[in-house]
mmCIF file of C-alpha atoms in Angstrom:
data_model
loop_
_atom_site.group_PDB
_atom_site.id
_atom_site.type_symbol
_atom_site.label_atom_id
_atom_site.label_comp_id
_atom_site.label_asym_id
_atom_site.label_seq_id
_atom_site.Cartn_x
_atom_site.Cartn_y
_atom_site.Cartn_z
ATOM 1 C CA UNK A 1 -0.048 0.519 -0.465
ATOM 2 C CA UNK A 2 2.653 2.220 0.534
ATOM 3 C CA UNK A 3 4.444 1.550 -3.078
ATOM 4 C CA UNK A 4 0.957 2.683 -4.497
ATOM 5 C CA UNK A 5 1.080 5.603 -2.165
ATOM 6 C CA UNK A 6 4.447 6.865 -3.547
ATOM 7 C CA UNK A 7 3.994 5.765 -6.983
ATOM 8 C CA UNK A 8 0.280 7.632 -6.670
ATOM 9 C CA UNK A 9 2.156 11.913 -4.940
ATOM 10 C CA UNK A 10 5.059 11.009 -7.757
ATOM 11 C CA UNK A 11 1.898 11.208 -10.802
ATOM 12 C CA UNK A 12 0.881 14.265 -9.392
ATOM 13 C CA UNK A 13 4.456 15.815 -8.816
ATOM 14 C CA UNK A 14 5.237 15.093 -12.724
ATOM 15 C CA UNK A 15 1.729 16.502 -13.351
ATOM 16 C CA UNK A 16 2.316 19.389 -11.329
ATOM 17 C CA UNK A 17 5.369 19.972 -12.754
ATOM 18 C CA UNK A 18 4.966 20.043 -16.028
ATOM 19 C CA UNK A 19 1.817 22.989 -15.954
ATOM 20 C CA UNK A 20 4.563 24.788 -14.859
ATOM 21 C CA UNK A 21 6.332 24.391 -18.012
ATOM 22 C CA UNK A 22 3.793 25.647 -19.997
ATOM 23 C CA UNK A 23 2.698 28.579 -18.189
ATOM 24 C CA UNK A 24 6.456 29.771 -18.506
ATOM 25 C CA UNK A 25 6.354 30.262 -21.981
ATOM 26 C CA UNK A 26 4.922 33.058 -22.781
ATOM 27 C CA UNK A 27 4.063 34.735 -26.641
ATOM 28 C CA UNK A 28 6.622 37.509 -25.827
ATOM 29 C CA UNK A 29 5.717 41.747 -25.915
ATOM 30 C CA UNK A 30 6.419 43.629 -29.500
ATOM 31 C CA UNK A 31 6.160 47.243 -28.254
ATOM 32 C CA UNK A 32 4.682 48.974 -31.971
ATOM 33 C CA UNK A 33 6.997 51.694 -33.045
ATOM 34 C CA UNK A 34 6.816 53.988 -35.808
ATOM 35 C CA UNK A 35 9.322 53.681 -39.040
ATOM 36 C CA UNK A 36 12.429 55.569 -38.415
ATOM 37 C CA UNK A 37 14.079 54.863 -41.529
ATOM 38 C CA UNK A 38 14.002 56.552 -44.876
ATOM 39 C CA UNK A 39 11.219 56.494 -46.851
ATOM 40 C CA UNK A 40 11.172 57.247 -50.768
ATOM 41 C CA UNK A 41 10.961 55.538 -53.514
ATOM 42 C CA UNK A 42 13.612 54.540 -56.028
ATOM 43 C CA UNK A 43 13.167 58.041 -58.111
ATOM 44 C CA UNK A 44 13.503 59.967 -55.094
ATOM 45 C CA UNK A 45 15.289 61.117 -51.955
ATOM 46 C CA UNK A 46 13.168 61.698 -49.017
ATOM 47 C CA UNK A 47 12.884 64.854 -46.811
ATOM 48 C CA UNK A 48 12.832 64.302 -42.811
ATOM 49 C CA UNK A 49 10.206 65.988 -39.852
ATOM 50 C CA UNK A 50 13.382 66.329 -38.683
ATOM 51 C CA UNK A 51 14.038 68.469 -41.581
ATOM 52 C CA UNK A 52 11.037 70.755 -40.765
ATOM 53 C CA UNK A 53 11.625 70.669 -37.215
ATOM 54 C CA UNK A 54 8.981 67.795 -36.064
ATOM 55 C CA UNK A 55 9.569 65.571 -32.993
ATOM 56 C CA UNK A 56 6.361 64.647 -32.780
ATOM 57 C CA UNK A 57 2.500 63.548 -34.821
ATOM 58 C CA UNK A 58 -0.654 61.700 -33.465
ATOM 59 C CA UNK A 59 -2.009 59.179 -34.210
ATOM 60 C CA UNK A 60 -5.090 57.161 -34.210
ATOM 61 C CA UNK A 61 -4.740 53.478 -33.606
ATOM 62 C CA UNK A 62 -8.085 50.533 -34.607
ATOM 63 C CA UNK A 63 -7.685 47.428 -33.148
ATOM 64 C CA UNK A 64 -9.594 44.505 -34.887
ATOM 65 C CA UNK A 65 -9.147 41.720 -32.525
ATOM 66 C CA UNK A 66 -9.892 37.763 -33.156
ATOM 67 C CA UNK A 67 -13.534 36.869 -33.016
ATOM 68 C CA UNK A 68 -14.128 40.866 -32.858
ATOM 69 C CA UNK A 69 -13.160 42.411 -36.352
ATOM 70 C CA UNK A 70 -15.606 44.153 -37.566
ATOM 71 C CA UNK A 71 -16.084 45.902 -34.044
ATOM 72 C CA UNK A 72 -12.925 47.967 -34.162
ATOM 73 C CA UNK A 73 -11.767 49.279 -30.800
ATOM 74 C CA UNK A 74 -9.982 52.631 -30.527
ATOM 75 C CA UNK A 75 -6.566 51.141 -29.462
ATOM 76 C CA UNK A 76 -4.320 54.258 -28.769
ATOM 77 C CA UNK A 77 -7.647 55.915 -26.840
ATOM 78 C CA UNK A 78 -10.331 58.339 -28.278
ATOM 79 C CA UNK A 79 -8.188 60.740 -29.397
ATOM 80 C CA UNK A 80 -5.227 59.175 -30.854
ATOM 81 C CA UNK A 81 -1.846 59.341 -29.169
ATOM 82 C CA UNK A 82 0.933 61.477 -30.144
ATOM 83 C CA UNK A 83 4.235 59.657 -31.671
ATOM 84 C CA UNK A 84 7.392 61.304 -30.067
ATOM 85 C CA UNK A 85 10.922 60.927 -32.349
ATOM 86 C CA UNK A 86 13.736 59.203 -29.877
ATOM 87 C CA UNK A 87 16.369 59.533 -31.162
ATOM 88 C CA UNK A 88 16.331 56.103 -32.622
ATOM 89 C CA UNK A 89 13.104 55.346 -33.427
ATOM 90 C CA UNK A 90 9.404 57.346 -33.381
ATOM 91 C CA UNK A 91 7.092 55.420 -30.377
ATOM 92 C CA UNK A 92 3.719 56.810 -28.566
ATOM 93 C CA UNK A 93 4.298 59.168 -25.033
ATOM 94 C CA UNK A 94 4.776 54.992 -23.419
ATOM 95 C CA UNK A 95 4.925 51.345 -24.605
ATOM 96 C CA UNK A 96 1.843 50.296 -26.336
ATOM 97 C CA UNK A 97 2.279 46.162 -27.996
ATOM 98 C CA UNK A 98 1.360 44.180 -30.891
ATOM 99 C CA UNK A 99 -1.694 41.432 -30.489
ATOM 100 C CA UNK A 100 -0.844 38.553 -29.578
ATOM 101 C CA UNK A 101 -3.100 36.926 -31.498
ATOM 102 C CA UNK A 102 -1.887 36.101 -35.701
ATOM 103 C CA UNK A 103 -5.534 37.431 -36.336
ATOM 104 C CA UNK A 104 -6.641 40.389 -34.762
ATOM 105 C CA UNK A 105 -4.595 43.332 -36.299
ATOM 106 C CA UNK A 106 -4.491 47.365 -36.291
ATOM 107 C CA UNK A 107 -5.324 49.986 -38.801
ATOM 108 C CA UNK A 108 -3.175 53.484 -38.559
ATOM 109 C CA UNK A 109 -4.267 56.866 -39.448
ATOM 110 C CA UNK A 110 -1.739 59.638 -38.417
ATOM 111 C CA UNK A 111 -1.736 63.109 -39.081
ATOM 112 C CA UNK A 112 0.340 66.419 -38.559
ATOM 113 C CA UNK A 113 -1.204 69.949 -37.612
ATOM 114 C CA UNK A 114 0.758 72.551 -35.487
ATOM 115 C CA UNK A 115 -2.627 74.532 -34.855
ATOM 116 C CA UNK A 116 -5.293 72.348 -34.270
ATOM 117 C CA UNK A 117 -6.891 69.002 -34.871
ATOM 118 C CA UNK A 118 -9.231 67.125 -37.247
ATOM 119 C CA UNK A 119 -12.696 67.356 -36.510
ATOM 120 C CA UNK A 120 -13.069 63.712 -37.870
ATOM 121 C CA UNK A 121 -10.367 60.967 -37.763
ATOM 122 C CA UNK A 122 -11.526 57.136 -38.804
ATOM 123 C CA UNK A 123 -10.425 54.286 -40.398
ATOM 124 C CA UNK A 124 -12.146 56.220 -43.519
ATOM 125 C CA UNK A 125 -12.400 59.675 -42.977
ATOM 126 C CA UNK A 126 -10.301 62.607 -42.576
ATOM 127 C CA UNK A 127 -11.773 65.857 -42.146
ATOM 128 C CA UNK A 128 -10.621 69.917 -40.875
ATOM 129 C CA UNK A 129 -13.772 71.377 -41.007
ATOM 130 C CA UNK A 130 -14.229 75.381 -41.381
ATOM 131 C CA UNK A 131 -10.330 76.184 -40.544
ATOM 132 C CA UNK A 132 -9.119 79.616 -40.798
ATOM 133 C CA UNK A 133 -4.864 79.141 -42.308
ATOM 134 C CA UNK A 134 -2.182 81.274 -40.532
ATOM 135 C CA UNK A 135 0.873 82.369 -41.571
ATOM 136 C CA UNK A 136 2.540 79.233 -40.275
ATOM 137 C CA UNK A 137 0.375 76.181 -40.365
ATOM 138 C CA UNK A 138 1.037 73.222 -41.141
ATOM 139 C CA UNK A 139 -1.413 70.097 -41.945
ATOM 140 C CA UNK A 140 -0.130 66.713 -43.098
ATOM 141 C CA UNK A 141 -1.837 63.654 -43.083
ATOM 142 C CA UNK A 142 -0.101 60.249 -43.862
ATOM 143 C CA UNK A 143 -1.546 56.670 -45.787
ATOM 144 C CA UNK A 144 -3.392 55.016 -44.380
ATOM 145 C CA UNK A 145 -0.705 51.604 -42.625
ATOM 146 C CA UNK A 146 -4.002 49.108 -42.875
ATOM 147 C CA UNK A 147 -4.195 45.761 -41.122
ATOM 148 C CA UNK A 148 -0.621 45.515 -39.121
ATOM 149 C CA UNK A 149 0.257 43.133 -36.498
ATOM 150 C CA UNK A 150 4.033 43.170 -36.219
ATOM 151 C CA UNK A 151 6.433 46.428 -36.939
ATOM 152 C CA UNK A 152 7.339 45.549 -40.827
ATOM 153 C CA UNK A 153 11.288 45.703 -41.536
ATOM 154 C CA UNK A 154 10.883 45.980 -45.214
ATOM 155 C CA UNK A 155 8.727 48.108 -47.577
ATOM 156 C CA UNK A 156 9.613 46.632 -51.133
ATOM 157 C CA UNK A 157 6.570 48.950 -52.908
ATOM 158 C CA UNK A 158 9.126 51.405 -51.779
ATOM 159 C CA UNK A 159 12.182 50.102 -53.020
ATOM 160 C CA UNK A 160 14.805 53.355 -53.160
ATOM 161 C CA UNK A 161 15.556 52.704 -48.831
ATOM 162 C CA UNK A 162 13.452 50.535 -47.450
ATOM 163 C CA UNK A 163 11.966 50.704 -43.575
ATOM 164 C CA UNK A 164 13.423 49.141 -41.394
ATOM 165 C CA UNK A 165 11.164 48.320 -38.642
ATOM 166 C CA UNK A 166 7.743 50.429 -37.755
ATOM 167 C CA UNK A 167 4.662 50.928 -38.753
ATOM 168 C CA UNK A 168 5.473 53.238 -42.408
ATOM 169 C CA UNK A 169 4.219 56.558 -42.084
ATOM 170 C CA UNK A 170 3.847 58.469 -45.074
ATOM 171 C CA UNK A 171 2.668 62.167 -45.009
ATOM 172 C CA UNK A 172 1.738 64.783 -47.186
ATOM 173 C CA UNK A 173 1.096 68.468 -47.146
ATOM 174 C CA UNK A 174 -2.362 69.896 -46.612
ATOM 175 C CA UNK A 175 -1.667 73.436 -47.732
ATOM 176 C CA UNK A 176 0.868 75.410 -50.140
ATOM 177 C CA UNK A 177 3.267 78.051 -49.761
ATOM 178 C CA UNK A 178 4.032 81.648 -51.544
ATOM 179 C CA UNK A 179 6.506 83.650 -51.307
ATOM 180 C CA UNK A 180 6.988 86.498 -53.698
ATOM 181 C CA UNK A 181 10.402 88.720 -54.491
ATOM 182 C CA UNK A 182 11.696 91.313 -56.645
ATOM 183 C CA UNK A 183 14.400 92.002 -58.215
ATOM 184 C CA UNK A 184 16.045 95.336 -61.595
ATOM 185 C CA UNK A 185 16.963 94.483 -64.851
ATOM 186 C CA UNK A 186 19.593 96.722 -65.061
ATOM 187 C CA UNK A 187 21.565 99.693 -62.669
ATOM 188 C CA UNK A 188 23.493 101.373 -64.551
ATOM 189 C CA UNK A 189 23.723 102.530 -68.662
ATOM 190 C CA UNK A 190 27.267 104.254 -69.075
ATOM 191 C CA UNK A 191 26.804 107.903 -67.263
ATOM 192 C CA UNK A 192 22.965 106.657 -65.214
ATOM 193 C CA UNK A 193 22.063 105.017 -62.882
ATOM 194 C CA UNK A 194 18.932 103.293 -60.644
ATOM 195 C CA UNK A 195 18.063 102.724 -57.964
ATOM 196 C CA UNK A 196 14.809 101.913 -57.163
ATOM 197 C CA UNK A 197 12.011 101.607 -53.046
ATOM 198 C CA UNK A 198 9.287 98.976 -52.712
ATOM 199 C CA UNK A 199 6.351 99.766 -49.897
ATOM 200 C CA UNK A 200 2.675 99.206 -48.888
ATOM 201 C CA UNK A 201 3.186 95.047 -50.619
ATOM 202 C CA UNK A 202 -0.177 94.140 -50.408
ATOM 203 C CA UNK A 203 -1.693 90.925 -52.244
ATOM 204 C CA UNK A 204 -5.757 91.325 -51.532
ATOM 205 C CA UNK A 205 -8.897 88.444 -51.913
ATOM 206 C CA UNK A 206 -6.740 85.974 -50.648
ATOM 207 C CA UNK A 207 -9.276 83.519 -48.646
ATOM 208 C CA UNK A 208 -8.463 81.913 -45.453
ATOM 209 C CA UNK A 209 -11.137 79.522 -43.871
ATOM 210 C CA UNK A 210 -12.042 76.390 -45.533
ATOM 211 C CA UNK A 211 -12.836 72.879 -45.240
ATOM 212 C CA UNK A 212 -10.731 69.563 -46.755
ATOM 213 C CA UNK A 213 -12.087 66.094 -45.808
ATOM 214 C CA UNK A 214 -10.385 62.955 -47.598
ATOM 215 C CA UNK A 215 -11.384 59.777 -47.990
ATOM 216 C CA UNK A 216 -9.872 55.510 -48.241
ATOM 217 C CA UNK A 217 -10.759 52.614 -47.792
ATOM 218 C CA UNK A 218 -9.539 48.818 -46.674
ATOM 219 C CA UNK A 219 -7.626 46.851 -49.537
ATOM 220 C CA UNK A 220 -7.976 44.356 -47.645
ATOM 221 C CA UNK A 221 -4.372 43.462 -48.043
ATOM 222 C CA UNK A 222 -2.743 42.539 -44.519
ATOM 223 C CA UNK A 223 0.611 45.235 -44.154
ATOM 224 C CA UNK A 224 -1.285 48.098 -46.785
ATOM 225 C CA UNK A 225 -0.437 51.436 -47.077
ATOM 226 C CA UNK A 226 -2.899 53.800 -49.098
ATOM 227 C CA UNK A 227 -3.025 57.282 -49.855
ATOM 228 C CA UNK A 228 -6.076 59.283 -48.854
ATOM 229 C CA UNK A 229 -9.028 60.575 -51.587
ATOM 230 C CA UNK A 230 -11.214 63.493 -52.743
ATOM 231 C CA UNK A 231 -14.580 62.180 -53.364
ATOM 232 C CA UNK A 232 -15.395 59.285 -55.248
ATOM 233 C CA UNK A 233 -11.321 58.827 -56.053
ATOM 234 C CA UNK A 234 -10.520 61.917 -56.817
ATOM 235 C CA UNK A 235 -7.556 63.998 -55.575
ATOM 236 C CA UNK A 236 -8.423 65.654 -52.745
ATOM 237 C CA UNK A 237 -9.367 70.006 -52.135
ATOM 238 C CA UNK A 238 -10.323 72.092 -50.285
ATOM 239 C CA UNK A 239 -13.714 74.508 -50.311
ATOM 240 C CA UNK A 240 -13.258 77.515 -48.874
ATOM 241 C CA UNK A 241 -15.600 80.550 -47.664
ATOM 242 C CA UNK A 242 -16.562 83.614 -49.014
ATOM 243 C CA UNK A 243 -14.077 85.237 -46.796
ATOM 244 C CA UNK A 244 -10.661 87.200 -47.771
ATOM 245 C CA UNK A 245 -7.883 89.498 -46.762
ATOM 246 C CA UNK A 246 -4.933 91.207 -47.337
ATOM 247 C CA UNK A 247 -1.235 89.784 -46.700
ATOM 248 C CA UNK A 248 0.694 92.426 -46.327
ATOM 249 C CA UNK A 249 3.843 93.721 -45.428
ATOM 250 C CA UNK A 250 4.510 96.749 -44.649
ATOM 251 C CA UNK A 251 8.409 97.984 -44.568
ATOM 252 C CA UNK A 252 10.143 99.609 -47.366
ATOM 253 C CA UNK A 253 12.543 97.904 -49.904
ATOM 254 C CA UNK A 254 15.102 100.611 -50.599
ATOM 255 C CA UNK A 255 17.847 100.230 -53.310
ATOM 256 C CA UNK A 256 16.537 97.092 -54.636
ATOM 257 C CA UNK A 257 18.849 95.672 -56.792
ATOM 258 C CA UNK A 258 20.438 93.323 -58.852
ATOM 259 C CA UNK A 259 19.774 90.108 -57.052
ATOM 260 C CA UNK A 260 16.163 88.883 -55.742
ATOM 261 C CA UNK A 261 15.207 91.109 -52.119
ATOM 262 C CA UNK A 262 11.794 89.203 -50.961
ATOM 263 C CA UNK A 263 9.133 91.517 -50.792
ATOM 264 C CA UNK A 264 6.062 89.242 -49.238
ATOM 265 C CA UNK A 265 7.919 86.678 -47.364
ATOM 266 C CA UNK A 266 7.116 82.729 -47.416
ATOM 267 C CA UNK A 267 3.754 81.818 -45.401
ATOM 268 C CA UNK A 268 1.652 79.143 -45.319
ATOM 269 C CA UNK A 269 -1.403 79.775 -47.105
ATOM 270 C CA UNK A 270 -5.043 78.501 -48.006
ATOM 271 C CA UNK A 271 -4.986 76.187 -51.682
ATOM 272 C CA UNK A 272 -7.495 78.081 -53.805
ATOM 273 C CA UNK A 273 -7.724 79.661 -56.870
ATOM 274 C CA UNK A 274 -6.178 82.696 -58.373
ATOM 275 C CA UNK A 275 -8.878 84.363 -58.970
ATOM 276 C CA UNK A 276 -9.719 88.148 -58.596
ATOM 277 C CA UNK A 277 -6.234 87.743 -56.641
ATOM 278 C CA UNK A 278 -4.426 90.760 -56.892
ATOM 279 C CA UNK A 279 -0.600 91.933 -55.834
ATOM 280 C CA UNK A 280 -0.387 95.982 -55.382
ATOM 281 C CA UNK A 281 3.006 97.609 -54.150
ATOM 282 C CA UNK A 282 4.512 101.630 -54.728
ATOM 283 C CA UNK A 283 7.283 102.210 -55.998
ATOM 284 C CA UNK A 284 9.919 105.270 -56.679
ATOM 285 C CA UNK A 285 13.069 105.287 -58.709
ATOM 286 C CA UNK A 286 15.805 107.297 -58.140
ATOM 287 C CA UNK A 287 17.829 108.076 -61.516
ATOM 288 C CA UNK A 288 21.183 109.757 -61.284
ATOM 289 C CA UNK A 289 22.502 111.475 -64.222
ATOM 290 C CA UNK A 290 26.239 112.258 -65.272
ATOM 291 C CA UNK A 291 29.244 111.689 -63.335
ATOM 292 C CA UNK A 292 30.411 114.767 -61.084
ATOM 293 C CA UNK A 293 29.259 115.333 -57.685
ATOM 294 C CA UNK A 294 26.765 115.946 -57.810
ATOM 295 C CA UNK A 295 24.806 114.144 -59.650
ATOM 296 C CA UNK A 296 22.114 115.570 -61.219
ATOM 297 C CA UNK A 297 19.018 113.281 -59.757
ATOM 298 C CA UNK A 298 16.031 112.640 -60.458
ATOM 299 C CA UNK A 299 12.418 110.418 -58.752
ATOM 300 C CA UNK A 300 8.715 109.402 -59.411
ATOM 301 C CA UNK A 301 7.039 107.661 -58.207
ATOM 302 C CA UNK A 302 4.070 104.779 -59.585
ATOM 303 C CA UNK A 303 2.325 102.547 -58.561
ATOM 304 C CA UNK A 304 2.388 98.955 -59.828
ATOM 305 C CA UNK A 305 -0.705 96.765 -59.895
ATOM 306 C CA UNK A 306 -0.467 93.031 -60.758
ATOM 307 C CA UNK A 307 -3.471 90.817 -61.402
ATOM 308 C CA UNK A 308 -1.867 87.090 -60.692
ATOM 309 C CA UNK A 309 -4.512 84.803 -62.273
ATOM 310 C CA UNK A 310 -3.657 86.552 -66.254
ATOM 311 C CA UNK A 311 -0.606 88.292 -65.743
ATOM 312 C CA UNK A 312 1.527 85.357 -64.241
ATOM 313 C CA UNK A 313 -0.652 82.806 -65.792
ATOM 314 C CA UNK A 314 -0.953 80.414 -62.480
ATOM 315 C CA UNK A 315 -4.823 79.349 -62.213
ATOM 316 C CA UNK A 316 -4.630 77.827 -58.762
ATOM 317 C CA UNK A 317 -2.442 77.575 -56.076
ATOM 318 C CA UNK A 318 -2.397 73.796 -54.920
ATOM 319 C CA UNK A 319 -2.039 71.004 -52.572
ATOM 320 C CA UNK A 320 1.316 69.919 -51.114
ATOM 321 C CA UNK A 321 3.159 72.846 -53.520
ATOM 322 C CA UNK A 322 4.945 75.612 -53.015
ATOM 323 C CA UNK A 323 5.185 78.773 -55.556
ATOM 324 C CA UNK A 324 7.463 81.385 -55.514
ATOM 325 C CA UNK A 325 6.070 84.424 -57.704
ATOM 326 C CA UNK A 326 9.281 86.901 -59.129
ATOM 327 C CA UNK A 327 9.036 90.346 -61.315
ATOM 328 C CA UNK A 328 12.078 92.254 -62.678
ATOM 329 C CA UNK A 329 12.133 95.712 -62.887
ATOM 330 C CA UNK A 330 13.602 98.036 -65.619
ATOM 331 C CA UNK A 331 14.154 100.717 -64.151
ATOM 332 C CA UNK A 332 14.787 102.904 -67.567
ATOM 333 C CA UNK A 333 11.913 102.121 -68.840
ATOM 334 C CA UNK A 334 9.749 101.731 -66.083
ATOM 335 C CA UNK A 335 8.656 98.192 -67.108
ATOM 336 C CA UNK A 336 7.585 94.760 -64.867
ATOM 337 C CA UNK A 337 8.355 92.067 -66.440
ATOM 338 C CA UNK A 338 7.831 88.550 -64.741
ATOM 339 C CA UNK A 339 10.396 85.755 -64.737
ATOM 340 C CA UNK A 340 9.414 81.889 -65.415
ATOM 341 C CA UNK A 341 7.341 81.393 -61.872
ATOM 342 C CA UNK A 342 8.614 78.644 -60.061
ATOM 343 C CA UNK A 343 6.558 75.745 -58.376
ATOM 344 C CA UNK A 344 8.545 73.319 -55.851
ATOM 345 C CA UNK A 345 7.093 70.020 -54.608
ATOM 346 C CA UNK A 346 7.395 70.450 -50.833
ATOM 347 C CA UNK A 347 9.604 68.470 -49.648
ATOM 348 C CA UNK A 348 11.965 68.734 -53.607
ATOM 349 C CA UNK A 349 10.834 65.098 -53.882
ATOM 350 C CA UNK A 350 8.390 64.308 -56.561
ATOM 351 C CA UNK A 351 5.902 62.134 -54.840
ATOM 352 C CA UNK A 352 5.191 65.901 -53.320
ATOM 353 C CA UNK A 353 5.289 63.485 -49.618
ATOM 354 C CA UNK A 354 7.563 63.913 -46.805
ATOM 355 C CA UNK A 355 8.512 61.089 -44.997
ATOM 356 C CA UNK A 356 8.776 60.419 -41.389
ATOM 357 C CA UNK A 357 12.964 59.520 -40.653
#
């Protein structure tokens, strides 16, 4: 009988030991991070958020848990999370971990807005309503990252610089930028010389308040990013109110020469038609004659009125685009001409994109 008891005790201990071994082999937790490598196509080189002195952005995560795939949960909470640049990686304000089930996944919607927040931010709709745009505003939205359940180790669709780790997050600017500059075409001719001064610079009929609605849809493919579109798959556009303002520079620019001089500095604007916009400024041409001392001189005052739509032939300010307007004043003839307007992609990238890096 005692021998049977010993056998029974050994069997119980062996069973308990087996249970303990099973509990000591958990699935390791995997922390969620965002892309830290260059994110670009083969034809372009990425700009980085750091190059714009941006150290954080916002993101919402929508968890589709195994068994509840049709009922997404706010993985980062209702208001989303702040994703912070920590030198080697971009991570949320505190650690979050990937679902342990291979059948669960998270969709990520990310944006940057230094002057506000979207009125709607869901998996399929991102919206800013009646947003007033000021000079230093910057609004960006990222392609939606669909059906992720782990950090991506490479991104074959972006073969220029593969993602080394994290959720791929490709941003696009939602606004436009403009700059106006001017120069003289001639400084002297024979014994005659000229200087030009400009003052009271103003750009009228600029819309400043608008709304943007972006749409997206689930591609049903894991580890996929898709771009936002406008309604019915069209290119996204802002709609704007009838409220307009005048952009101005009250400083005087004296003795302008043959090098480009900024007369209305770089600023952000709402994408819009340029129809009815007028650039106006006062200017003075000082003409000096002869080689004696003192020189004979005469001053002429005038006002320039330039219709952007008609004179520059740029019909609109588009999203994610910078425009530099250059005026050339010939003081000898008092004629103003226009250099071909330089249009730069915001970020110097052929895809009009800026990237998390």
